[in-house]
Short mmCIF file of C-alpha atoms and ligand atoms in Angstrom, two decimals:
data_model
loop_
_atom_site.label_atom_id
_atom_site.label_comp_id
_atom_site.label_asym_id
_atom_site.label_seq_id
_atom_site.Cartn_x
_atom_site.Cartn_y
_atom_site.Cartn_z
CA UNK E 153 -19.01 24.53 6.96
CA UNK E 154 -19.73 21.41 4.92
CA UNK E 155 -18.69 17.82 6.31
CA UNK E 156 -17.75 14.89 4.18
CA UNK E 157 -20.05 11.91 5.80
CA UNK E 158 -17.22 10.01 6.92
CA UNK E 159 -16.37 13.25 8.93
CA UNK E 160 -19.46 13.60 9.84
CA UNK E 161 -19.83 10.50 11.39
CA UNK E 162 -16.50 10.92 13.36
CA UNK E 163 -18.06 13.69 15.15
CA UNK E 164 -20.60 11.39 15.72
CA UNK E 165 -18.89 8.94 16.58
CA UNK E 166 -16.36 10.69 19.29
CA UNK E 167 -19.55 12.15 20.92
CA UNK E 168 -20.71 8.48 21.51
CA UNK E 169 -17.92 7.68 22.96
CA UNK E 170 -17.49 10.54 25.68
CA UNK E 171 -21.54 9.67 27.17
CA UNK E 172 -19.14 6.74 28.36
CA UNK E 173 -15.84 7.65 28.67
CA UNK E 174 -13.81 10.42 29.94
CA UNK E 175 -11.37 10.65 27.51
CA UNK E 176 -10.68 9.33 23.55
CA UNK E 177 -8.43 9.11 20.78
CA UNK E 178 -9.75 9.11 16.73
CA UNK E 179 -7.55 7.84 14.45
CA UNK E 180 -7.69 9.07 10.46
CA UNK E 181 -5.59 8.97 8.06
CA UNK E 182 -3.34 11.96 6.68
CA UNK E 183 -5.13 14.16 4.83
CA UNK E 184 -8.85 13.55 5.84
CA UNK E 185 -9.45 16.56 7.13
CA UNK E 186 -8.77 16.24 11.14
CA UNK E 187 -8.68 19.20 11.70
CA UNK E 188 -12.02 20.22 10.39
CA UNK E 189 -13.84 17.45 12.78
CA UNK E 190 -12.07 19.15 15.26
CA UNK E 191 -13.63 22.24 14.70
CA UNK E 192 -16.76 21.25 14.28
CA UNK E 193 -16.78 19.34 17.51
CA UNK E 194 -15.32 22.48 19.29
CA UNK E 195 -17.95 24.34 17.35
CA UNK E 196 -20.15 22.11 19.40
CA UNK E 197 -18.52 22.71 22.64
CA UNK E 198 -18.13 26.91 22.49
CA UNK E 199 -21.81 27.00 21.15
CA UNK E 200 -22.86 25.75 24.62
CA UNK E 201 -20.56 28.33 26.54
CA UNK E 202 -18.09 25.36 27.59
CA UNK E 203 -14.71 26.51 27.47
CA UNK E 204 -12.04 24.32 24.76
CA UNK E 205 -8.07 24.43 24.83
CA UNK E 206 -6.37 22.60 21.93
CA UNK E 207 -2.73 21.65 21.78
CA UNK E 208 -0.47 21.59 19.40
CA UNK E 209 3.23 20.75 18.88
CA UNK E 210 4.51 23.22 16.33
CA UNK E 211 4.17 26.84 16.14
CA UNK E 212 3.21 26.47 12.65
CA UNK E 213 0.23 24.84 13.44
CA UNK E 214 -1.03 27.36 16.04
CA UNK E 215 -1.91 29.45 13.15
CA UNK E 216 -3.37 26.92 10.67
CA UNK E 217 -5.80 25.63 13.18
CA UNK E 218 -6.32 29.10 13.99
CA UNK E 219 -7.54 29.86 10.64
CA UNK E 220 -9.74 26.43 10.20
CA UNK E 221 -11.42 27.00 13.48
CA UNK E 222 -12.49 30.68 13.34
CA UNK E 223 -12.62 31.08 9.76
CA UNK E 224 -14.14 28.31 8.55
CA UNK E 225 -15.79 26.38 11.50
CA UNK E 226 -17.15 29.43 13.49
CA UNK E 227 -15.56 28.41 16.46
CA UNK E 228 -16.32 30.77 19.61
CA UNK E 229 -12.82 32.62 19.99
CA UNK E 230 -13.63 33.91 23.64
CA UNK E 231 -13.92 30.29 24.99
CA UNK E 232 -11.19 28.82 22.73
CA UNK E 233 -7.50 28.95 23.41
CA UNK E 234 -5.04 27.46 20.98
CA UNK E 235 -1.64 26.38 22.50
CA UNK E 236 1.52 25.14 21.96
CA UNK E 237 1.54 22.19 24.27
CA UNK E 238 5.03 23.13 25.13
CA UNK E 239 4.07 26.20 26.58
CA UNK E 240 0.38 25.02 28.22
CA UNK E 241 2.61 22.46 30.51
CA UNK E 242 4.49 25.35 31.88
CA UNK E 243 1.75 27.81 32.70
CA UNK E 244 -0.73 25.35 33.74
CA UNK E 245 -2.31 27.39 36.55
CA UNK E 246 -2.99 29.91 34.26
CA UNK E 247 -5.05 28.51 31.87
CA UNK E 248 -8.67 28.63 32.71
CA UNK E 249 -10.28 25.47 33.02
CA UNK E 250 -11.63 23.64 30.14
CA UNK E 251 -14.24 21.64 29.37
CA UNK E 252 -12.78 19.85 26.48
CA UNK E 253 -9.60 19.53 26.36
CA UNK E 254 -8.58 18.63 22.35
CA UNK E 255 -4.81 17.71 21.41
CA UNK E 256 -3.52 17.11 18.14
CA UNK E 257 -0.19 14.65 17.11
CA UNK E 258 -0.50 12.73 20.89
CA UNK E 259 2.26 10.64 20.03
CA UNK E 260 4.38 13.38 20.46
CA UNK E 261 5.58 14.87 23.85
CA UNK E 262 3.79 12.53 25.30
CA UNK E 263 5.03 12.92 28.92
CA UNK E 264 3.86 16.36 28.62
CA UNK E 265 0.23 15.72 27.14
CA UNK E 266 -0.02 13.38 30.41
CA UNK E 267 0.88 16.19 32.65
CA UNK E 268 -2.09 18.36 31.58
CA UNK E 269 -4.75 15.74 31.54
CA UNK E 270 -4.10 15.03 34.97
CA UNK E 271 -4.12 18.62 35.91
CA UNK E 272 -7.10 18.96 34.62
CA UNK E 273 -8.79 15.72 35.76
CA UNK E 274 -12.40 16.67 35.05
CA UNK E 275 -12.08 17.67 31.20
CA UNK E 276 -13.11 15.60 28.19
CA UNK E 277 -9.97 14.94 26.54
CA UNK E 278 -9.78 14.27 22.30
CA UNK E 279 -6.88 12.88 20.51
CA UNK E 280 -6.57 12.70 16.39
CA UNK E 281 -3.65 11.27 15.07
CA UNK E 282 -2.89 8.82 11.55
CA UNK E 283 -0.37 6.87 13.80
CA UNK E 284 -1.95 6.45 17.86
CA UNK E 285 1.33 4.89 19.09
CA UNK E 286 4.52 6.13 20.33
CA UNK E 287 8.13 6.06 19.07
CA UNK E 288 8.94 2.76 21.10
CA UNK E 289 5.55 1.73 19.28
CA UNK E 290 3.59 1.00 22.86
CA UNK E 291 -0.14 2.71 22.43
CA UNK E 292 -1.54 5.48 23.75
CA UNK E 293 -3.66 4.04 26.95
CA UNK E 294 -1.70 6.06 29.22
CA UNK E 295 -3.95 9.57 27.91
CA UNK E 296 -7.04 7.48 26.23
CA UNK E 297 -9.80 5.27 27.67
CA UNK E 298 -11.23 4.91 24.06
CA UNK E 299 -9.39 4.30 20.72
CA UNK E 300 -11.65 4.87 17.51
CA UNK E 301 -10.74 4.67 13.74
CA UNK E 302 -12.26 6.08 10.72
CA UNK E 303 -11.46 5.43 7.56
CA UNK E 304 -8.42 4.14 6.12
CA UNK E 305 -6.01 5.42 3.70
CA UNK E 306 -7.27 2.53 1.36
CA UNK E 307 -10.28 3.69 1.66
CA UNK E 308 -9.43 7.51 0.97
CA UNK E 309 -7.43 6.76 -2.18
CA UNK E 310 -10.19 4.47 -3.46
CA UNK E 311 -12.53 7.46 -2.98
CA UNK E 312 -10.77 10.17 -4.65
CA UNK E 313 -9.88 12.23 -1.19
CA UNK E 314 -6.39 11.26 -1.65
CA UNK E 315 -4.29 10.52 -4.78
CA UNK E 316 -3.10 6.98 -5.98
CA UNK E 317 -0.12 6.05 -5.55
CA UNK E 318 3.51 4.17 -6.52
CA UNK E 319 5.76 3.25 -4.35
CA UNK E 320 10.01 2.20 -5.22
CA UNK E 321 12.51 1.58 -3.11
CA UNK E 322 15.82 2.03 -4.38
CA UNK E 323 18.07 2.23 -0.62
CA UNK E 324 20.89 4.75 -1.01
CA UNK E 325 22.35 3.80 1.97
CA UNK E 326 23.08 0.68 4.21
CA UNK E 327 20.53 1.21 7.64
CA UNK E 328 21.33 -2.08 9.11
CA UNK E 329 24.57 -0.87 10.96
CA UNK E 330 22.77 2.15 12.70
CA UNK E 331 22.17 2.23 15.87
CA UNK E 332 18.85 3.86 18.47
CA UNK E 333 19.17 6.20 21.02
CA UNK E 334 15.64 6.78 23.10
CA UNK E 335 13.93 4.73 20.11
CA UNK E 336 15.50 6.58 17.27
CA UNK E 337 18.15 6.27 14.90
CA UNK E 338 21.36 7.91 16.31
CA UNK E 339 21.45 11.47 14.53
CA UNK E 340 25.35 11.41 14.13
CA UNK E 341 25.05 8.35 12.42
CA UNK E 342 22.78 8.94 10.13
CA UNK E 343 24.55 12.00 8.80
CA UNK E 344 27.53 10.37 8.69
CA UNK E 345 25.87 7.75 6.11
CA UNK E 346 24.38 10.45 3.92
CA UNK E 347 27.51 12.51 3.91
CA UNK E 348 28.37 10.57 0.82
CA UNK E 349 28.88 11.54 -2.95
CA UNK E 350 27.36 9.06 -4.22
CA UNK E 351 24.33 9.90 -2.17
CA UNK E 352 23.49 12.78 -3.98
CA UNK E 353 24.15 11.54 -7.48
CA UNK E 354 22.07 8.90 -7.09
CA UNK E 355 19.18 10.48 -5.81
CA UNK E 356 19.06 13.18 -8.76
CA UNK E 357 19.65 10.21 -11.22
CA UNK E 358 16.69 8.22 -9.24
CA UNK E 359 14.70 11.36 -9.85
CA UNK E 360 15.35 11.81 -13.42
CA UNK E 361 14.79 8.41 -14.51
CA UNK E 362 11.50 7.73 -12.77
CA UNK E 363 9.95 10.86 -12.19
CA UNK E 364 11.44 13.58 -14.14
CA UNK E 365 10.50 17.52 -13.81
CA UNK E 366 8.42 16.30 -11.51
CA UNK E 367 7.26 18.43 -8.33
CA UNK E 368 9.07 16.94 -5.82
CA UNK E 369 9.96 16.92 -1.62
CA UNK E 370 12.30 15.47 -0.28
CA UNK E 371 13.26 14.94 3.51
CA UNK E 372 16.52 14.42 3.86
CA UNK E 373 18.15 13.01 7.66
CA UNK E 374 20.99 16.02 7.37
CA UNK E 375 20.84 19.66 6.53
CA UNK E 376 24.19 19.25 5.11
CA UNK E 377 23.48 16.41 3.07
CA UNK E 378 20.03 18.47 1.97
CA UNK E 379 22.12 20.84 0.90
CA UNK E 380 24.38 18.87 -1.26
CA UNK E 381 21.23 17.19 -3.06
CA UNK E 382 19.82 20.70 -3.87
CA UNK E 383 23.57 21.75 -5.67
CA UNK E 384 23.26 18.32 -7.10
CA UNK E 385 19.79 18.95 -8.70
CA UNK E 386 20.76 22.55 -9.77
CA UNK E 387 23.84 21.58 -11.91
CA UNK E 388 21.73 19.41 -13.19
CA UNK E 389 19.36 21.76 -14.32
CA UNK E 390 16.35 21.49 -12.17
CA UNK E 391 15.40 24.30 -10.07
CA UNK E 392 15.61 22.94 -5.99
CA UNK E 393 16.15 24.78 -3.05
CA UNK E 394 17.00 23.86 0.75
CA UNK E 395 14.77 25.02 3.08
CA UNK E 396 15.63 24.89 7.51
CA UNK E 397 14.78 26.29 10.53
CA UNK E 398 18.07 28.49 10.78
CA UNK E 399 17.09 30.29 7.94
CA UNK E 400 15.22 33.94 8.14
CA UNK E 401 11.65 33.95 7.89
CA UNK E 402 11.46 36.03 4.79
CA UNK E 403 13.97 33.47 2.95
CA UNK E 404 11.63 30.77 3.83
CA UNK E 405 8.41 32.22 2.99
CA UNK E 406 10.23 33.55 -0.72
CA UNK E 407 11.15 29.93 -1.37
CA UNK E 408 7.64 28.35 -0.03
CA UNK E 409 6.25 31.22 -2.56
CA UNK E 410 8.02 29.90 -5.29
CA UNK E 411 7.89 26.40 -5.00
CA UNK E 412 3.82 26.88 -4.32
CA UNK E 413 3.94 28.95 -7.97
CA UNK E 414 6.12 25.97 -9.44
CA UNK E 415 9.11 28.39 -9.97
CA UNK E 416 11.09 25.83 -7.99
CA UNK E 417 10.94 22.22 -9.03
CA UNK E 418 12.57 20.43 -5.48
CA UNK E 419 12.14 21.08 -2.07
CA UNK E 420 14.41 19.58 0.08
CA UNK E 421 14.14 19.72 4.18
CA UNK E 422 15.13 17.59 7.07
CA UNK E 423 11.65 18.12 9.00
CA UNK E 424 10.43 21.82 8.27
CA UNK E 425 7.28 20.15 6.41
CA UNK E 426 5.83 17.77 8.58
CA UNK E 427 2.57 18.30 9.31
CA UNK E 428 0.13 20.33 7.93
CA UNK E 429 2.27 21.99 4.89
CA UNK E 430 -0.15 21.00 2.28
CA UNK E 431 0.38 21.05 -1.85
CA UNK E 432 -1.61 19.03 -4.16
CA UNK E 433 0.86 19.92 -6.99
CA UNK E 434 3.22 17.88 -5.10
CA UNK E 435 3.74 14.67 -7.09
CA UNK E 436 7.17 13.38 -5.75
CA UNK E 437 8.21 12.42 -1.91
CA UNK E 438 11.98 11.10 -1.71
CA UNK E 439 12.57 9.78 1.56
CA UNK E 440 16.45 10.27 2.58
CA UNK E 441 15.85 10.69 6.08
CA UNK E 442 15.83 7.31 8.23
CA UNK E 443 13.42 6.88 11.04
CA UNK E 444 11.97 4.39 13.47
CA UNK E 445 9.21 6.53 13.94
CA UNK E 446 5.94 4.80 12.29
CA UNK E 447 4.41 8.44 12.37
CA UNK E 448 6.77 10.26 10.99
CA UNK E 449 7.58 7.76 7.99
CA UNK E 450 3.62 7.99 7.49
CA UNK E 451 3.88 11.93 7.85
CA UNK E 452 6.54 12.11 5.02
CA UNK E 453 5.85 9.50 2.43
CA UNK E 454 1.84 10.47 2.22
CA UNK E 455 3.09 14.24 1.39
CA UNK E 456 2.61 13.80 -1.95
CA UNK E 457 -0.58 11.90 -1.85
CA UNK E 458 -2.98 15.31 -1.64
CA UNK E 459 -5.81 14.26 -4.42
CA UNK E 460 -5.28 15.84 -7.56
CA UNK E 461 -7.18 15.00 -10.37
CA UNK E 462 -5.10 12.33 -12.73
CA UNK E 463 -2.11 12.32 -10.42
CA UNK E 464 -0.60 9.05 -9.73
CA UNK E 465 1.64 10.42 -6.74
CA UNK E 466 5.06 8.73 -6.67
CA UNK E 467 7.25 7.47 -3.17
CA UNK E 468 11.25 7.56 -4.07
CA UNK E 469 12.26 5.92 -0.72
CA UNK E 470 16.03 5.83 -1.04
CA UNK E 471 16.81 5.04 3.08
CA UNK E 472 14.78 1.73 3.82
CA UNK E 473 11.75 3.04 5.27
CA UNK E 474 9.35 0.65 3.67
CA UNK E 475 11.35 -2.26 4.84
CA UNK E 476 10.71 -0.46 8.54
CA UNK E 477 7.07 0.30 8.34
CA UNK E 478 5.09 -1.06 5.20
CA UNK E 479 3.34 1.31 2.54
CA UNK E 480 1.23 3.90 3.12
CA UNK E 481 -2.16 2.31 2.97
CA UNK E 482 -1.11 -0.78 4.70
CA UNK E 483 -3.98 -1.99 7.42
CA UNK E 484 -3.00 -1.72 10.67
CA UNK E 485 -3.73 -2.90 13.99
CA UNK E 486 -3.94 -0.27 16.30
CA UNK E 487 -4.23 -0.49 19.98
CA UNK E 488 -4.09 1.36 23.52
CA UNK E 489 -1.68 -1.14 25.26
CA UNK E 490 1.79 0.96 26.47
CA UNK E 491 3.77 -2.28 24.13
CA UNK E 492 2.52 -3.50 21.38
CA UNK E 493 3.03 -6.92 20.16
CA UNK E 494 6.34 -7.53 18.48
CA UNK E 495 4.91 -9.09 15.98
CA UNK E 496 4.98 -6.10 13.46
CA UNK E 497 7.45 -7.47 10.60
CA UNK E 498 6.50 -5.85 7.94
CA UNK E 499 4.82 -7.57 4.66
CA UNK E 500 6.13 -6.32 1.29
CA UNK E 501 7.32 -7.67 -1.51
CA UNK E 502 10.35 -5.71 -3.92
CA UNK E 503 10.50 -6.08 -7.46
CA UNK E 504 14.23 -7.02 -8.74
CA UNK E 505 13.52 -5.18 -12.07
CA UNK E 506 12.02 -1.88 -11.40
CA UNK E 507 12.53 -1.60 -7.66
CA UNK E 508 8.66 -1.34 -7.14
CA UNK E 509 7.25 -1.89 -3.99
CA UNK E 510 3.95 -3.80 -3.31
CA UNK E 511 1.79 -6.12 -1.35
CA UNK E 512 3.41 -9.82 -0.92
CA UNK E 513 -0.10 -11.29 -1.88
CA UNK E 514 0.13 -10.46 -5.11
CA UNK E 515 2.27 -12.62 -7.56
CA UNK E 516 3.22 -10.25 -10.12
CA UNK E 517 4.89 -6.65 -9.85
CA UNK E 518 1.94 -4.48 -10.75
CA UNK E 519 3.91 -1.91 -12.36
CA UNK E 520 6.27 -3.60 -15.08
CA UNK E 521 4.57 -7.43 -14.59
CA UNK E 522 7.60 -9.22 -13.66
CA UNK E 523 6.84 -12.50 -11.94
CA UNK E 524 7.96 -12.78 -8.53
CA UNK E 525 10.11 -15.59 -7.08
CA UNK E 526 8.11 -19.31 -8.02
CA UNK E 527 9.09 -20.66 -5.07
CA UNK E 528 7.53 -17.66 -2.62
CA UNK E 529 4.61 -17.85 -4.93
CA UNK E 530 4.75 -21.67 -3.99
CA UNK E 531 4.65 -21.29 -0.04
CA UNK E 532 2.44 -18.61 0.04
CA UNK E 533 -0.27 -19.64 -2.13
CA UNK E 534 -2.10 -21.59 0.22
CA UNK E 535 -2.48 -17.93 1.84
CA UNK E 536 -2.56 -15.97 -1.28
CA UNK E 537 -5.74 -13.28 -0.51
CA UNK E 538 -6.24 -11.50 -3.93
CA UNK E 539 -5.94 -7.84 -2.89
CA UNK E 540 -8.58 -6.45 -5.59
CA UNK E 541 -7.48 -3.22 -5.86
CA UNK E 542 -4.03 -3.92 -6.83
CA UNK E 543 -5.34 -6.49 -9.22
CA UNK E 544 -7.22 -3.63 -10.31
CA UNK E 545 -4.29 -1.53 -10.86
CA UNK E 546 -2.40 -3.73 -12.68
CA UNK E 547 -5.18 -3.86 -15.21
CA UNK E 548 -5.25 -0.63 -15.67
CA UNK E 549 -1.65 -0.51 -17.20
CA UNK E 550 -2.88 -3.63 -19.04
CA UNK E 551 -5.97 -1.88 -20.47
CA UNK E 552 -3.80 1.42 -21.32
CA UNK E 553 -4.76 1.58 -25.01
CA UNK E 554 -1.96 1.35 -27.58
CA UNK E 555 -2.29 4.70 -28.97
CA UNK E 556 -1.84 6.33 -25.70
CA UNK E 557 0.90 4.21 -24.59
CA UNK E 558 3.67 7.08 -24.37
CA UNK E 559 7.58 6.63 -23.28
CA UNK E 560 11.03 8.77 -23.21
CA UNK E 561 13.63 6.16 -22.65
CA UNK E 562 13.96 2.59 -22.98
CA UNK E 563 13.50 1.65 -19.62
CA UNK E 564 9.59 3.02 -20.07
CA UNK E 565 9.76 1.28 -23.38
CA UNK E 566 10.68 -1.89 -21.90
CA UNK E 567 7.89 -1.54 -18.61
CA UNK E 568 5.41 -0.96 -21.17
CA UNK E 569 6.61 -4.62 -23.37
CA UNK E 570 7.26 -6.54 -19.50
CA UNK E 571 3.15 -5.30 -18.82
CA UNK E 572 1.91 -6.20 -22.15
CA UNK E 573 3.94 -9.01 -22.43
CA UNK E 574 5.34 -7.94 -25.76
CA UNK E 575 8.21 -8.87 -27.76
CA UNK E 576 11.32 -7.11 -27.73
CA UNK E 577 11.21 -6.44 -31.20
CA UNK E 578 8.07 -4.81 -30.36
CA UNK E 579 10.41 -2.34 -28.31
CA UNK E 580 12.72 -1.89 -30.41
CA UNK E 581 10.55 -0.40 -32.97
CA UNK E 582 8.56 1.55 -30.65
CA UNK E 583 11.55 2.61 -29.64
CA UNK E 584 12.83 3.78 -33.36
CA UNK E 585 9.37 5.48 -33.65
CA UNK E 586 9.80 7.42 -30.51
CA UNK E 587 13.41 8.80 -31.13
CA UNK E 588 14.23 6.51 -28.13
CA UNK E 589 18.07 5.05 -28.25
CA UNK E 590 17.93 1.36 -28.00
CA UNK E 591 20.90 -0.55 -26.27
CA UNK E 592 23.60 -1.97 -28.58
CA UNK E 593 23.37 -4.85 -27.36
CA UNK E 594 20.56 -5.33 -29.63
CA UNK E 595 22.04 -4.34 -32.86
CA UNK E 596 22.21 -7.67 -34.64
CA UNK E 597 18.62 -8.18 -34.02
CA UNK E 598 17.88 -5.24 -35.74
CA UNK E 599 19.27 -6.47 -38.93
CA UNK E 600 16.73 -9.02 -39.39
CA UNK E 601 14.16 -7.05 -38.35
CA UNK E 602 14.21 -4.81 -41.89
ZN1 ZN L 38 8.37 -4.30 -11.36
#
């Protein structure tokens, strides 16, 4: 079993922290490989005969951790029971004592994580999570003496463990009249709003225009409206299928088969592929499900950023979600207090011509270059912190040279002229030498063109 360094020194790093404390959480971003630390800590543990018990949330993951930890990180199976955490909380007095207790998703049944730690007052305890706070947002001090963090997702994308990404918001549906019930939105509600025509057309035609035959997911906030989408996507030729928990096992596993082949083009679920269901081929997430839940939006949107070599992953989020809880590799603050300061409004910046999202402190859309409101640009430039990367990424598209510039309709012809700053007779002839249709609207400029 091989570390990364940066997992390597989490290992180190949590084992510094238990000489003085009893108890820990590590925060990492999705898809750096928690579970591996894990293992190798527990590795650690059975090596010198003390017993571990590791919680989980999901039967899935029961397995998947099953297979990291005694297939690939040699994990004593004797002294090492995996759990649902459902289950551990109702036969507590039969579960040996352990020594380290490690739990995986804390922010989740909470209530119940807190009833085994204290039953079980003299075990090291380990949380991993992306998101260490609760749906209400208050930390996680009431399980963890120590909070730690690793690297962030910045930092993962940067070094190739994660795939770069694009983020547009193009909302679908009106949020703002929703309301919460225990800290999220009211389900009835929300499939109320998606139970809409217009829903489904527009996310197929979202789909075709930015990303299409593209290998996408999407999470959808009804299994009714998930359903709809998929007919949707099929009558319009691409291959999707609905996938839920009703379903038989064998139906989901033959449709998990096929989308893993690339047989089927669209997946679409309400929460069947949370955690852990990973595909680098993925290259679309379309986010129709609205949620209050930090963790969860992080969970979904970051499913297609598995690193791929030359994949630019893309973020369809058609129910407000950025608005809610900023992009994925967005610093934040984390902390162990039960409430966390209100002051979390969240810092993005939309483009009105291609619906891009990205950071307010740049000036410029870094996809199509369309200059964002003077007047913002005004106010905030006292404050204005050049983020370098996206500076960076915006010269890529600049530096794109002309012979590989490629599009297949005019709205790519017409990113490509906002970027390079072109003329539009520039894109009309591109356009002619593509087989692209250009708008009527620009006949008559044509004629003096020849
Ligand atoms: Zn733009």
């Amino acid at each position: 079993m091989n570390l990364r360094p940066y997992q390597q020194q989490a290992v180190n790093d949590i084992r510094q922290s238990l000489r003085t404390h009893k108890s820990v959480v590590f925060t990492i971003g999705c898809g750096a490989g928690k579970s591996i630390i894990a293992g190798a800590i527990a590795k650690s543990a059975t090596d010198k005969g003390n017993r571990v018990l590791f919680l989980v949330h999901r039967a899935e993951l029961c397995e998947q951790i099953s297979d990291t930890f005694f297939g690939m990180c040699d994990v004593d199976d004797e002294l090492c029971d995996i759990m649902m955490i459902q289950t551990a909380r109702r036969r507590l007095s039969s579960i040996s004592e352990p020594a380290l207790i490690i739990v995986d998703e804390a922010h989740v049944f909470n209530k119940a994580y807190e009833k085994v730690f204290q039953y079980f007052p003299d075990s090291f305890k380990i949380g991993f999570t992306a998101t260490p706070c609760r749906l209400n947002q208050g930390g996680l001090g009431n399980l963890f003496e120590d909070l730690l963090t690793s690297v962030s997702t910045r930092w993962l994308i940067d070094n190739k463990y994660l795939s770069e990404y694009r983020y547009y918001s193009f909302p679908l549906i009106d949020t703002s009249k929703l309301h919460t019930r225990a800290g999220e939105f009211v389900q009835e509600e929300v499939e109320k709003l998606l139970d809409n025509r217009a829903v489904f057309s527009g996310t197929v035609r979202q789909y075709q225009k930015i990303t299409p035959g593209k290998k996408a997911m999407i999470y959808c906030g009804s299994i009714k409206a998930s359903k709809e989408i998929v007919e949707e996507f099929n009558r319009n030729g691409i291959t999707a299928a609905h996938v839920d928990g009703t379903m038989s096992k064998a139906e989901r596993e033959r449709i998990v088969s096929e989308y893993r082949q690339g047989k089927i083009t669209v997946v679409s679920n309400v929460d069947l592929f949370g955690v852990g269901f990973d595909d680098k081929d993925i290259e679309v997430t379309i986010l129709l499900r609205p949620t209050q839940s930090l963790a969860l939006a992080v969970q979904q949107n970051m499913r297609c950023m598995r690193y791929k070599e030359g994949k630019t992953a893309i973020i369809l989020d058609c129910c407000g979600n950025v608005v809610r809880h900023g992009l994925p590799d967005d610093n934040r603050e984390w902390t162990l207090e039960p409430k966390a300061k209100q002051e979390n409004t969240v810092k993005i910046r939309e483009c009105p011509e291609c619906f891009a999202v990205y950071p307010p402190t740049l000036d410029r859309c870094p996809y199509c270059g369309y200059a964002a409101v003077k007047e913002i640009q005004r106010k905030e430039k006292k404050t204005v912190e050049i983020d370098l990367v996206e500076v960076k990424r915006q010269k890529e598209i600049q530096d794109t040279k002309y012979s590989d510039l490629t599009a297949e309709t005019w709205d790519d012809v017409e990113r490509i002229r906002k970027t390079k700053k072109y003329k539009i007779q520039w894109a009309i002839r591109f356009a002619d030498m593509h087989s692209i249709p250009v708008p009527h609207k620009y006949d008559y400029m044509r004629r003096f063109m020849r």
